[in-house]
Amino acid sequence: MGRIIIRGGNRLKGTIRVGGSKNAALPILGASLLCPGVTVIGDVPRLRDVDVMISLLEYLGARVSRNGHTLHIDGSNVRPLDVSEELMRRMRASNLVLGPLLSRFGRVCISYPGGCDIGSRPMDQHLKAIRKLGADIVEQRGFIRSTSKGLVGRDIQFDVPSVGATENTMMAAVLAKGTTVIRNAAREPEISDLATFLNGMGAMVSGAGSSVIRITGVSEMSPVEHVVIPDRIEAGTHMIAAAVTGGDLSIINVVPEHVEAIIAKLQECGVDVTETENSVRVVAGGELLGGDVKTMPYPGFPTDMQPQFVALCALARGTSIITETIFENRFKHVPELRRMGADIRIEDRTAIVRGVPALSGTHVATSDLRAGAALVLAGLAAENTTVVESPEHIDRGYEDLEHKYRSVGADIHREL
Ligand code: EPZ
């Protein structure tokens, strides 16, 4: 809790290590429900969202122990208990227990995870898929109750390449009879990491990372050890921190391929980005140029980097047009950036940003984790002092963010 205090204007210089991916860890934690025995998951970031997922697994009977960034999860005593609305509402990704519980036990009952600040977040694609696999679904009073006498592999065509629906369907299909084909599947790297984890447990998943994923059902799964891929959105956030402060950051534990769209856009904005096998170096110093972005499913420019990129454009020369195609309400950071002096106009799902010479620090409110991150970036670049309220939203997706930026020269601390 507390608030983050930033005295802006310092150029960030040095090295930052990126943690394991939140959005890979969450589905993989769900997949640990698929079998008895102890799975071991490495480089799991210490985040509020991970804590929520661990609480959910423990509620269902899993035994979880954490040693630093390594989790041991024993799924032996898991039972498909009804998941309360209170538990489900704490995090949308709680819905990632749907596939595993239905797969292993033929029964699951969760409440709708509820929308959040960035959009309505429906689950129609999740339900369409498990219904196609043969599950019965009853939706009443905000709960989704699903049972099956044995799922059967089918061809499933998604209307939208939903990350969560792809993940739930993969986990529902691994123990089904026969082969499941998911078409128009999400292609995010986190999907591929989940497939690697599932195959390590004995599943037969192929095509992950492409829009057609094939899953041949197996009779049982067994525990596995796995290290989570690096968090590409955390990496992109640090890249923009270097850009907006005119800094020179080496960002390590990065898969450059996973951040190609971000690298390309930063280079268009006049920032120098070089790659090694597992790191990127971002050197800024000249004038930032504005750039146009349309958020798209992977491998396009990620929606989870849109708020951070708007913060960059607020300080860049010229006018930038940023269109948010994934979520219908993901500009909560804009009013707060305006209070710092940004010149931004919203037309439906598009932000028209006219760069200004400088932003000025003030009190700003956070509403979701990426909007909060964008405000931290703006504070790092702004004149005077920025006070970021409710940093618990940021803690959902970033581990020790202020410590990481202080270690490379930012004047930033948390006031409890
Ligand atoms: C995942 O959410 C990520 N979360 C989100 O990251 C990310 O923004 C999102 O994918 C898009 O990349 C995790 O992985 C835990 P979707 P998810 O289902 O799976 C529509 C962050 O900041 N849709 O791919 O919930 C939906 O409305 C978070 O780390 C349906 O219409 O996203 C949206 O417009 C925020 N029907 C689009 O698809 C469905 O059944 C993408 O949603 C499901 C989704």
Tab-separated table of C-alpha atoms and ligand atoms in Angstrom:
chain	number	residue	atom	x	y	z
A	1	MET	CA	0.000	0.000	0.000
A	2	GLY	CA	1.266	3.495	0.721
A	3	ARG	CA	2.315	5.620	-2.188
A	4	ILE	CA	5.294	5.953	-4.501
A	5	ILE	CA	7.203	9.264	-4.468
A	6	ILE	CA	9.283	10.146	-7.533
A	7	ARG	CA	11.518	13.151	-8.042
A	8	GLY	CA	11.854	13.079	-11.807
A	9	GLY	CA	14.604	14.081	-14.205
A	10	ASN	CA	17.320	11.490	-13.505
A	11	ARG	CA	18.624	9.549	-16.497
A	12	LEU	CA	18.447	5.809	-15.756
A	13	LYS	CA	21.774	4.090	-16.338
A	14	GLY	CA	22.796	0.535	-15.533
A	15	THR	CA	21.369	-2.973	-15.628
A	16	ILE	CA	17.959	-4.331	-14.646
A	17	ARG	CA	17.024	-8.021	-14.535
A	18	VAL	CA	13.503	-8.887	-15.688
A	19	GLY	CA	11.540	-11.395	-13.585
A	20	GLY	CA	9.521	-14.396	-14.697
A	21	SER	CA	6.342	-13.715	-16.668
A	22	LYS	CA	3.192	-13.092	-14.599
A	23	ASN	CA	1.035	-14.101	-17.568
A	24	ALA	CA	2.934	-17.353	-18.061
A	25	ALA	CA	3.049	-18.208	-14.346
A	26	LEU	CA	-0.717	-17.828	-13.785
A	27	PRO	CA	-1.913	-20.440	-16.343
A	28	ILE	CA	0.970	-22.743	-15.356
A	29	LEU	CA	-0.132	-22.533	-11.721
A	30	GLY	CA	-3.603	-23.512	-12.938
A	31	ALA	CA	-2.149	-26.440	-14.876
A	32	SER	CA	-0.479	-27.746	-11.688
A	33	LEU	CA	-4.021	-28.810	-10.664
A	34	LEU	CA	-4.037	-31.404	-13.436
A	35	CYS	CA	-2.240	-34.149	-11.522
A	36	PRO	CA	-1.295	-35.460	-8.084
A	37	GLY	CA	2.288	-35.086	-6.966
A	38	VAL	CA	4.647	-32.137	-6.639
A	39	THR	CA	5.333	-29.812	-9.565
A	40	VAL	CA	8.242	-27.385	-9.201
A	41	ILE	CA	8.002	-23.998	-10.911
A	42	GLY	CA	10.995	-21.650	-11.052
A	43	ASP	CA	11.333	-17.852	-11.551
A	44	VAL	CA	7.771	-17.245	-10.384
A	45	PRO	CA	7.555	-13.504	-9.656
A	46	ARG	CA	6.496	-12.321	-6.180
A	47	LEU	CA	3.325	-10.449	-7.194
A	48	ARG	CA	-0.119	-9.874	-5.730
A	49	ASP	CA	-1.713	-11.724	-8.661
A	50	VAL	CA	0.488	-14.760	-8.023
A	51	ASP	CA	-0.427	-14.614	-4.314
A	52	VAL	CA	-4.123	-14.621	-5.281
A	53	MET	CA	-3.616	-17.652	-7.527
A	54	ILE	CA	-1.720	-19.488	-4.770
A	55	SER	CA	-4.595	-18.780	-2.335
A	56	LEU	CA	-7.026	-20.216	-4.879
A	57	LEU	CA	-4.939	-23.381	-5.361
A	58	GLU	CA	-4.692	-23.836	-1.577
A	59	TYR	CA	-8.451	-23.332	-1.218
A	60	LEU	CA	-8.880	-26.199	-3.712
A	61	GLY	CA	-6.629	-28.434	-1.605
A	62	ALA	CA	-3.205	-27.986	-3.183
A	63	ARG	CA	-0.234	-27.655	-0.844
A	64	VAL	CA	2.034	-24.791	-1.974
A	65	SER	CA	5.449	-23.916	-0.585
A	66	ARG	CA	7.566	-21.021	-1.822
A	67	ASN	CA	11.327	-20.705	-1.600
A	68	GLY	CA	12.327	-17.378	-3.108
A	69	HIS	CA	11.034	-17.473	-6.679
A	70	THR	CA	10.539	-21.264	-6.728
A	71	LEU	CA	7.172	-22.853	-5.934
A	72	HIS	CA	6.508	-26.480	-4.988
A	73	ILE	CA	2.859	-27.366	-5.611
A	74	ASP	CA	1.421	-30.700	-4.461
A	75	GLY	CA	-1.828	-31.367	-6.307
A	76	SER	CA	-2.532	-34.713	-4.600
A	77	ASN	CA	-5.415	-33.526	-2.402
A	78	VAL	CA	-7.038	-31.115	-4.866
A	79	ARG	CA	-10.838	-31.307	-4.990
A	80	PRO	CA	-13.195	-29.490	-7.428
A	81	LEU	CA	-14.786	-27.333	-4.723
A	82	ASP	CA	-17.130	-24.509	-5.690
A	83	VAL	CA	-15.003	-21.363	-5.979
A	84	SER	CA	-16.623	-18.483	-4.149
A	85	GLU	CA	-17.389	-15.149	-5.758
A	86	GLU	CA	-15.103	-13.440	-3.223
A	87	LEU	CA	-12.146	-15.504	-4.421
A	88	MET	CA	-13.022	-15.133	-8.109
A	89	ARG	CA	-13.496	-11.391	-8.032
A	90	ARG	CA	-9.975	-10.743	-6.795
A	91	MET	CA	-8.464	-11.543	-10.192
A	92	ARG	CA	-9.765	-12.269	-13.663
A	93	ALA	CA	-7.148	-14.980	-14.245
A	94	SER	CA	-8.768	-17.067	-11.475
A	95	ASN	CA	-10.862	-18.396	-14.348
A	96	LEU	CA	-7.800	-20.434	-15.370
A	97	VAL	CA	-8.870	-23.210	-12.980
A	98	LEU	CA	-11.841	-23.942	-15.260
A	99	GLY	CA	-9.984	-26.147	-17.749
A	100	PRO	CA	-7.817	-28.089	-15.288
A	101	LEU	CA	-10.615	-28.942	-12.815
A	102	LEU	CA	-12.987	-30.005	-15.591
A	103	SER	CA	-10.212	-32.047	-17.189
A	104	ARG	CA	-9.109	-33.931	-14.060
A	105	PHE	CA	-12.408	-34.237	-12.149
A	106	GLY	CA	-15.186	-33.736	-14.728
A	107	ARG	CA	-16.589	-30.968	-12.515
A	108	VAL	CA	-15.971	-27.275	-11.848
A	109	CYS	CA	-17.940	-24.403	-10.395
A	110	ILE	CA	-16.624	-20.860	-10.573
A	111	SER	CA	-18.288	-17.493	-10.491
A	112	TYR	CA	-17.820	-15.030	-13.286
A	113	PRO	CA	-14.489	-13.316	-12.496
A	114	GLY	CA	-16.152	-9.971	-13.067
A	115	GLY	CA	-15.050	-7.206	-15.348
A	116	CYS	CA	-12.243	-4.954	-14.346
A	117	ASP	CA	-11.186	-1.450	-15.125
A	118	ILE	CA	-10.115	-2.168	-18.694
A	119	GLY	CA	-13.219	-3.823	-20.055
A	120	SER	CA	-16.111	-6.251	-19.700
A	121	ARG	CA	-13.867	-9.326	-20.040
A	122	PRO	CA	-16.514	-11.877	-21.225
A	123	MET	CA	-15.952	-15.653	-21.154
A	124	ASP	CA	-18.068	-16.709	-24.138
A	125	GLN	CA	-15.098	-18.216	-25.976
A	126	HIS	CA	-14.065	-20.253	-22.924
A	127	LEU	CA	-17.583	-21.683	-22.591
A	128	LYS	CA	-18.025	-22.268	-26.329
A	129	ALA	CA	-14.867	-24.390	-26.306
A	130	ILE	CA	-15.614	-26.596	-23.296
A	131	ARG	CA	-19.217	-27.064	-24.496
A	132	LYS	CA	-17.779	-28.272	-27.834
A	133	LEU	CA	-15.600	-30.759	-25.925
A	134	GLY	CA	-18.778	-32.209	-24.415
A	135	ALA	CA	-19.114	-30.424	-21.088
A	136	ASP	CA	-22.553	-29.507	-19.717
A	137	ILE	CA	-22.680	-25.908	-18.564
A	138	VAL	CA	-25.266	-24.261	-16.331
A	139	GLU	CA	-24.923	-20.526	-15.785
A	140	GLN	CA	-27.012	-19.123	-12.966
A	141	ARG	CA	-26.760	-16.277	-10.452
A	142	GLY	CA	-23.319	-15.357	-11.743
A	143	PHE	CA	-21.926	-18.858	-11.386
A	144	ILE	CA	-20.662	-21.194	-14.110
A	145	ARG	CA	-21.220	-24.832	-13.154
A	146	SER	CA	-19.829	-27.382	-15.599
A	147	THR	CA	-19.749	-31.188	-15.535
A	148	SER	CA	-18.632	-33.853	-17.953
A	149	LYS	CA	-18.623	-37.655	-18.120
A	150	GLY	CA	-15.435	-37.469	-20.151
A	151	LEU	CA	-14.382	-34.771	-22.581
A	152	VAL	CA	-13.964	-35.701	-26.256
A	153	GLY	CA	-11.533	-33.960	-28.630
A	154	ARG	CA	-13.102	-31.679	-31.273
A	155	ASP	CA	-12.231	-28.941	-33.768
A	156	ILE	CA	-12.788	-25.533	-32.153
A	157	GLN	CA	-12.760	-22.216	-34.016
A	158	PHE	CA	-12.336	-19.122	-31.813
A	159	ASP	CA	-14.112	-15.914	-32.855
A	160	VAL	CA	-11.308	-13.930	-31.206
A	161	PRO	CA	-7.796	-15.187	-30.395
A	162	SER	CA	-8.419	-15.077	-26.641
A	163	VAL	CA	-5.331	-15.819	-24.502
A	164	GLY	CA	-7.278	-17.168	-21.538
A	165	ALA	CA	-9.729	-19.161	-23.621
A	166	THR	CA	-6.833	-20.762	-25.543
A	167	GLU	CA	-5.165	-21.679	-22.250
A	168	ASN	CA	-8.322	-23.088	-20.668
A	169	THR	CA	-9.096	-25.118	-23.784
A	170	MET	CA	-5.565	-26.574	-23.904
A	171	MET	CA	-5.882	-27.623	-20.255
A	172	ALA	CA	-9.351	-29.073	-20.833
A	173	ALA	CA	-8.173	-31.052	-23.882
A	174	VAL	CA	-5.006	-32.709	-22.526
A	175	LEU	CA	-6.937	-35.589	-20.871
A	176	ALA	CA	-9.803	-35.688	-23.399
A	177	LYS	CA	-10.439	-38.719	-25.614
A	178	GLY	CA	-9.029	-38.082	-29.101
A	179	THR	CA	-7.584	-34.968	-30.699
A	180	THR	CA	-8.617	-31.350	-30.228
A	181	VAL	CA	-7.721	-28.683	-32.802
A	182	ILE	CA	-7.944	-25.029	-31.740
A	183	ARG	CA	-8.165	-22.624	-34.689
A	184	ASN	CA	-7.633	-18.880	-34.363
A	185	ALA	CA	-5.731	-19.688	-31.163
A	186	ALA	CA	-3.853	-16.934	-29.351
A	187	ARG	CA	-0.154	-16.926	-30.307
A	188	GLU	CA	1.367	-15.209	-27.245
A	189	PRO	CA	4.671	-16.617	-25.893
A	190	GLU	CA	2.837	-17.433	-22.660
A	191	ILE	CA	0.748	-19.955	-24.616
A	192	SER	CA	3.935	-21.668	-25.799
A	193	ASP	CA	5.304	-21.700	-22.247
A	194	LEU	CA	2.105	-23.364	-21.010
A	195	ALA	CA	2.397	-25.951	-23.807
A	196	THR	CA	5.996	-26.695	-22.765
A	197	PHE	CA	4.818	-27.181	-19.184
A	198	LEU	CA	1.899	-29.438	-20.226
A	199	ASN	CA	4.117	-31.547	-22.499
A	200	GLY	CA	6.567	-31.900	-19.615
A	201	MET	CA	3.660	-33.380	-17.622
A	202	GLY	CA	3.088	-35.944	-20.387
A	203	ALA	CA	0.584	-34.106	-22.582
A	204	MET	CA	0.782	-34.055	-26.392
A	205	VAL	CA	0.394	-30.422	-27.495
A	206	SER	CA	1.752	-29.158	-30.814
A	207	GLY	CA	1.490	-25.882	-32.734
A	208	ALA	CA	1.530	-23.574	-29.692
A	209	GLY	CA	2.667	-20.118	-30.822
A	210	SER	CA	0.799	-20.528	-34.094
A	211	SER	CA	-2.917	-19.987	-34.634
A	212	VAL	CA	-3.595	-23.739	-34.920
A	213	ILE	CA	-2.888	-25.835	-31.820
A	214	ARG	CA	-3.361	-29.613	-31.755
A	215	ILE	CA	-3.827	-31.538	-28.497
A	216	THR	CA	-3.948	-35.345	-28.498
A	217	GLY	CA	-5.516	-36.529	-25.248
A	218	VAL	CA	-3.462	-38.757	-22.928
A	219	SER	CA	-4.617	-40.986	-20.077
A	220	GLU	CA	-2.717	-39.330	-17.254
A	221	MET	CA	-0.331	-36.518	-16.412
A	222	SER	CA	2.555	-36.438	-13.954
A	223	PRO	CA	4.465	-33.713	-12.093
A	224	VAL	CA	7.228	-31.748	-13.828
A	225	GLU	CA	9.879	-29.114	-13.082
A	226	HIS	CA	9.697	-25.915	-15.156
A	227	VAL	CA	11.179	-22.398	-15.216
A	228	VAL	CA	8.829	-19.652	-16.362
A	229	ILE	CA	9.826	-17.505	-19.381
A	230	PRO	CA	10.845	-13.868	-18.793
A	231	ASP	CA	8.117	-11.230	-18.546
A	232	ARG	CA	8.043	-9.436	-21.898
A	233	ILE	CA	5.755	-6.670	-20.615
A	234	GLU	CA	8.040	-5.915	-17.665
A	235	ALA	CA	10.921	-5.806	-20.180
A	236	GLY	CA	9.005	-3.407	-22.432
A	237	THR	CA	8.150	-1.195	-19.461
A	238	HIS	CA	11.847	-0.860	-18.553
A	239	MET	CA	12.711	-0.137	-22.196
A	240	ILE	CA	10.337	2.823	-22.121
A	241	ALA	CA	11.780	3.921	-18.758
A	242	ALA	CA	15.153	4.263	-20.495
A	243	ALA	CA	13.569	6.075	-23.436
A	244	VAL	CA	11.653	8.700	-21.438
A	245	THR	CA	14.570	9.503	-19.111
A	246	GLY	CA	17.177	9.760	-21.888
A	247	GLY	CA	18.954	6.876	-20.205
A	248	ASP	CA	21.106	3.871	-21.073
A	249	LEU	CA	19.706	0.605	-19.685
A	250	SER	CA	20.815	-2.962	-20.223
A	251	ILE	CA	17.772	-5.133	-19.572
A	252	ILE	CA	18.692	-8.768	-18.974
A	253	ASN	CA	16.695	-12.007	-18.858
A	254	VAL	CA	14.802	-11.014	-22.017
A	255	VAL	CA	13.782	-13.083	-25.057
A	256	PRO	CA	14.322	-10.420	-27.760
A	257	GLU	CA	11.928	-12.202	-30.119
A	258	HIS	CA	9.120	-11.652	-27.589
A	259	VAL	CA	9.593	-7.863	-27.632
A	260	GLU	CA	10.270	-7.316	-31.353
A	261	ALA	CA	7.170	-5.125	-31.844
A	262	ILE	CA	8.238	-2.921	-28.921
A	263	ILE	CA	11.837	-2.701	-30.177
A	264	ALA	CA	10.688	-1.721	-33.673
A	265	LYS	CA	8.378	1.000	-32.335
A	266	LEU	CA	11.052	2.459	-30.035
A	267	GLN	CA	13.509	2.582	-32.936
A	268	GLU	CA	10.896	4.495	-34.956
A	269	CYS	CA	10.728	6.928	-32.025
A	270	GLY	CA	14.446	7.645	-32.334
A	271	VAL	CA	15.648	5.347	-29.560
A	272	ASP	CA	18.712	3.137	-30.058
A	273	VAL	CA	17.949	-0.518	-29.192
A	274	THR	CA	20.420	-3.375	-29.575
A	275	GLU	CA	19.877	-7.054	-28.758
A	276	THR	CA	21.959	-9.927	-27.511
A	277	GLU	CA	20.673	-13.493	-27.093
A	278	ASN	CA	19.080	-12.767	-23.709
A	279	SER	CA	19.076	-9.015	-23.258
A	280	VAL	CA	18.299	-5.684	-24.886
A	281	ARG	CA	20.164	-2.408	-24.427
A	282	VAL	CA	18.216	0.831	-24.789
A	283	VAL	CA	20.109	4.096	-25.257
A	284	ALA	CA	18.152	7.333	-25.540
A	285	GLY	CA	19.394	10.850	-25.410
A	286	GLY	CA	18.278	12.520	-28.548
A	287	GLU	CA	14.846	13.913	-29.140
A	288	LEU	CA	11.991	11.408	-28.884
A	289	LEU	CA	9.823	11.234	-31.990
A	290	GLY	CA	6.110	10.460	-31.775
A	291	GLY	CA	4.862	7.192	-33.260
A	292	ASP	CA	1.527	5.664	-34.232
A	293	VAL	CA	0.437	2.368	-32.662
A	294	LYS	CA	-2.524	0.037	-33.015
A	295	THR	CA	-2.589	-2.639	-30.295
A	296	MET	CA	-2.977	-6.140	-31.723
A	297	PRO	CA	-2.788	-9.762	-30.568
A	298	TYR	CA	0.747	-11.170	-30.526
A	299	PRO	CA	3.010	-10.686	-32.443
A	300	GLY	CA	1.521	-7.178	-32.845
A	301	PHE	CA	2.114	-4.324	-30.418
A	302	PRO	CA	0.746	-5.570	-27.060
A	303	THR	CA	-2.211	-3.916	-25.373
A	304	ASP	CA	-0.365	-4.334	-22.064
A	305	MET	CA	2.224	-1.845	-23.358
A	306	GLN	CA	-0.284	0.763	-24.607
A	307	PRO	CA	-0.414	2.942	-21.456
A	308	GLN	CA	3.371	2.992	-21.190
A	309	PHE	CA	3.689	3.986	-24.861
A	310	VAL	CA	1.153	6.815	-24.404
A	311	ALA	CA	3.392	8.162	-21.620
A	312	LEU	CA	6.342	8.142	-24.029
A	313	CYS	CA	4.369	9.903	-26.763
A	314	ALA	CA	3.294	12.583	-24.302
A	315	LEU	CA	6.945	13.686	-24.293
A	316	ALA	CA	7.757	12.999	-27.950
A	317	ARG	CA	7.892	15.489	-30.806
A	318	GLY	CA	4.818	15.620	-33.003
A	319	THR	CA	1.423	14.008	-32.832
A	320	SER	CA	0.947	10.271	-32.128
A	321	ILE	CA	-2.186	8.241	-32.814
A	322	ILE	CA	-2.622	5.283	-30.472
A	323	THR	CA	-5.560	2.936	-31.076
A	324	GLU	CA	-6.565	0.339	-28.472
A	325	THR	CA	-8.230	-2.503	-30.391
A	326	ILE	CA	-8.290	-5.173	-27.636
A	327	PHE	CA	-10.068	-3.615	-24.656
A	328	GLU	CA	-12.868	-1.069	-24.645
A	329	ASN	CA	-11.824	0.928	-21.602
A	330	ARG	CA	-8.067	1.062	-21.337
A	331	PHE	CA	-7.336	4.819	-21.236
A	332	LYS	CA	-7.668	5.364	-17.461
A	333	HIS	CA	-4.085	6.657	-17.426
A	334	VAL	CA	-4.954	9.537	-19.784
A	335	PRO	CA	-6.740	11.874	-17.331
A	336	GLU	CA	-3.855	11.424	-14.885
A	337	LEU	CA	-1.249	12.150	-17.581
A	338	ARG	CA	-3.242	15.255	-18.522
A	339	ARG	CA	-2.953	16.429	-14.903
A	340	MET	CA	0.827	16.204	-15.406
A	341	GLY	CA	0.553	18.491	-18.435
A	342	ALA	CA	0.136	15.977	-21.242
A	343	ASP	CA	-1.858	17.048	-24.311
A	344	ILE	CA	-4.044	14.015	-25.097
A	345	ARG	CA	-7.493	13.779	-26.692
A	346	ILE	CA	-9.550	10.576	-26.700
A	347	GLU	CA	-11.837	9.727	-29.609
A	348	ASP	CA	-13.581	6.396	-28.963
A	349	ARG	CA	-10.724	3.862	-28.811
A	350	THR	CA	-8.043	6.244	-30.066
A	351	ALA	CA	-5.742	8.563	-28.145
A	352	ILE	CA	-4.389	11.557	-30.080
A	353	VAL	CA	-1.244	12.632	-28.237
A	354	ARG	CA	0.560	15.905	-28.993
A	355	GLY	CA	4.008	15.876	-27.419
A	356	VAL	CA	4.915	18.602	-24.921
A	357	PRO	CA	8.419	19.723	-23.883
A	358	ALA	CA	7.992	18.493	-20.314
A	359	LEU	CA	5.536	16.981	-17.849
A	360	SER	CA	5.195	18.280	-14.315
A	361	GLY	CA	4.851	16.070	-11.267
A	362	THR	CA	1.671	16.024	-9.171
A	363	HIS	CA	-0.534	13.545	-7.263
A	364	VAL	CA	-1.813	10.830	-9.638
A	365	ALA	CA	-4.198	7.904	-9.094
A	366	THR	CA	-3.768	4.375	-10.441
A	367	SER	CA	-6.596	2.116	-11.560
A	368	ASP	CA	-4.981	-0.893	-13.194
A	369	LEU	CA	-1.468	-2.212	-13.206
A	370	ARG	CA	-0.347	-1.011	-16.648
A	371	ALA	CA	-1.894	2.443	-16.170
A	372	GLY	CA	-0.011	2.607	-12.874
A	373	ALA	CA	3.229	1.628	-14.576
A	374	ALA	CA	2.675	4.363	-17.179
A	375	LEU	CA	2.329	6.956	-14.414
A	376	VAL	CA	5.561	5.805	-12.790
A	377	LEU	CA	7.330	6.204	-16.151
A	378	ALA	CA	5.852	9.682	-16.562
A	379	GLY	CA	6.991	10.573	-13.042
A	380	LEU	CA	10.543	9.398	-13.781
A	381	ALA	CA	10.667	11.856	-16.703
A	382	ALA	CA	8.651	14.710	-15.202
A	383	GLU	CA	9.945	17.836	-13.490
A	384	ASN	CA	9.257	18.186	-9.770
A	385	THR	CA	7.723	15.430	-7.652
A	386	THR	CA	5.111	12.877	-8.649
A	387	VAL	CA	3.107	11.032	-5.992
A	388	VAL	CA	1.581	7.790	-7.305
A	389	GLU	CA	-1.324	6.755	-5.083
A	390	SER	CA	-2.570	3.157	-4.594
A	391	PRO	CA	0.569	1.403	-5.851
A	392	GLU	CA	-1.041	-1.924	-4.909
A	393	HIS	CA	-2.346	-1.996	-8.478
A	394	ILE	CA	1.257	-1.841	-9.700
A	395	ASP	CA	2.287	-4.573	-7.250
A	396	ARG	CA	-0.109	-6.903	-9.078
A	397	GLY	CA	2.279	-7.064	-12.036
A	398	TYR	CA	5.649	-5.626	-11.047
A	399	GLU	CA	7.949	-6.976	-8.337
A	400	ASP	CA	9.947	-4.323	-6.449
A	401	LEU	CA	9.533	-1.770	-9.261
A	402	GLU	CA	10.802	1.210	-7.292
A	403	HIS	CA	13.810	-0.755	-6.051
A	404	LYS	CA	14.715	-1.711	-9.618
A	405	TYR	CA	14.543	1.913	-10.814
A	406	ARG	CA	16.375	3.249	-7.743
A	407	SER	CA	19.187	0.791	-8.499
A	408	VAL	CA	19.770	2.520	-11.855
A	409	GLY	CA	19.624	6.098	-10.565
A	410	ALA	CA	15.976	7.059	-10.142
A	411	ASP	CA	14.992	9.189	-7.155
A	412	ILE	CA	12.039	6.992	-6.193
A	413	HIS	CA	10.830	5.452	-2.964
A	414	ARG	CA	7.673	4.097	-1.367
A	415	GLU	CA	6.099	5.881	1.572
A	416	LEU	CA	4.157	3.349	3.623
B	1	EPZ	C1	-4.670	-11.925	-21.019
B	1	EPZ	O1	-5.949	-11.615	-20.512
B	1	EPZ	C2	-3.681	-11.200	-20.115
B	1	EPZ	N1	-3.809	-11.692	-18.751
B	1	EPZ	C3	-3.944	-9.697	-20.153
B	1	EPZ	O2	-2.926	-9.066	-19.365
B	1	EPZ	C4	-3.811	-9.226	-21.597
B	1	EPZ	O3	-4.120	-7.855	-21.670
B	1	EPZ	C5	-4.776	-10.017	-22.494
B	1	EPZ	O4	-4.520	-11.431	-22.357
B	1	EPZ	C6	-4.632	-9.646	-23.968
B	1	EPZ	O5	-3.322	-9.886	-24.384
B	1	EPZ	C7	-3.243	-12.895	-18.423
B	1	EPZ	O6	-2.654	-13.562	-19.264
B	1	EPZ	C8	-3.401	-13.342	-17.005
B	1	EPZ	P1	-8.151	-12.231	-23.770
B	1	EPZ	P2	-7.250	-12.419	-21.075
B	1	EPZ	O7	-9.100	-13.307	-23.404
B	1	EPZ	O8	-6.894	-13.816	-21.368
B	1	EPZ	C9	-12.161	-10.708	-25.695
B	1	EPZ	C10	-2.046	-7.618	-17.742
B	1	EPZ	O9	-1.981	-6.379	-17.720
B	1	EPZ	N2	-12.723	-11.977	-25.208
B	1	EPZ	O10	-7.066	-12.516	-24.734
B	1	EPZ	O11	-8.380	-12.143	-20.160
B	1	EPZ	C11	-11.865	-9.755	-24.563
B	1	EPZ	O12	-13.022	-9.010	-24.232
B	1	EPZ	C12	-3.313	-8.306	-18.213
B	1	EPZ	O13	-1.096	-8.385	-17.429
B	1	EPZ	C13	-13.998	-12.343	-25.620
B	1	EPZ	O14	-14.656	-11.607	-26.360
B	1	EPZ	O15	-7.492	-11.639	-22.447
B	1	EPZ	C14	-10.789	-8.879	-25.138
B	1	EPZ	O16	-11.395	-7.884	-25.942
B	1	EPZ	C15	-4.429	-7.308	-18.489
B	1	EPZ	N3	-14.516	-13.516	-25.175
B	1	EPZ	C16	-10.020	-9.820	-26.060
B	1	EPZ	O17	-10.882	-10.952	-26.271
B	1	EPZ	C17	-13.816	-14.362	-24.349
B	1	EPZ	O18	-14.344	-15.440	-23.990
B	1	EPZ	C18	-8.710	-10.333	-25.480
B	1	EPZ	O19	-9.001	-10.966	-24.254
B	1	EPZ	C19	-12.518	-13.961	-23.949
B	1	EPZ	C20	-11.989	-12.780	-24.389
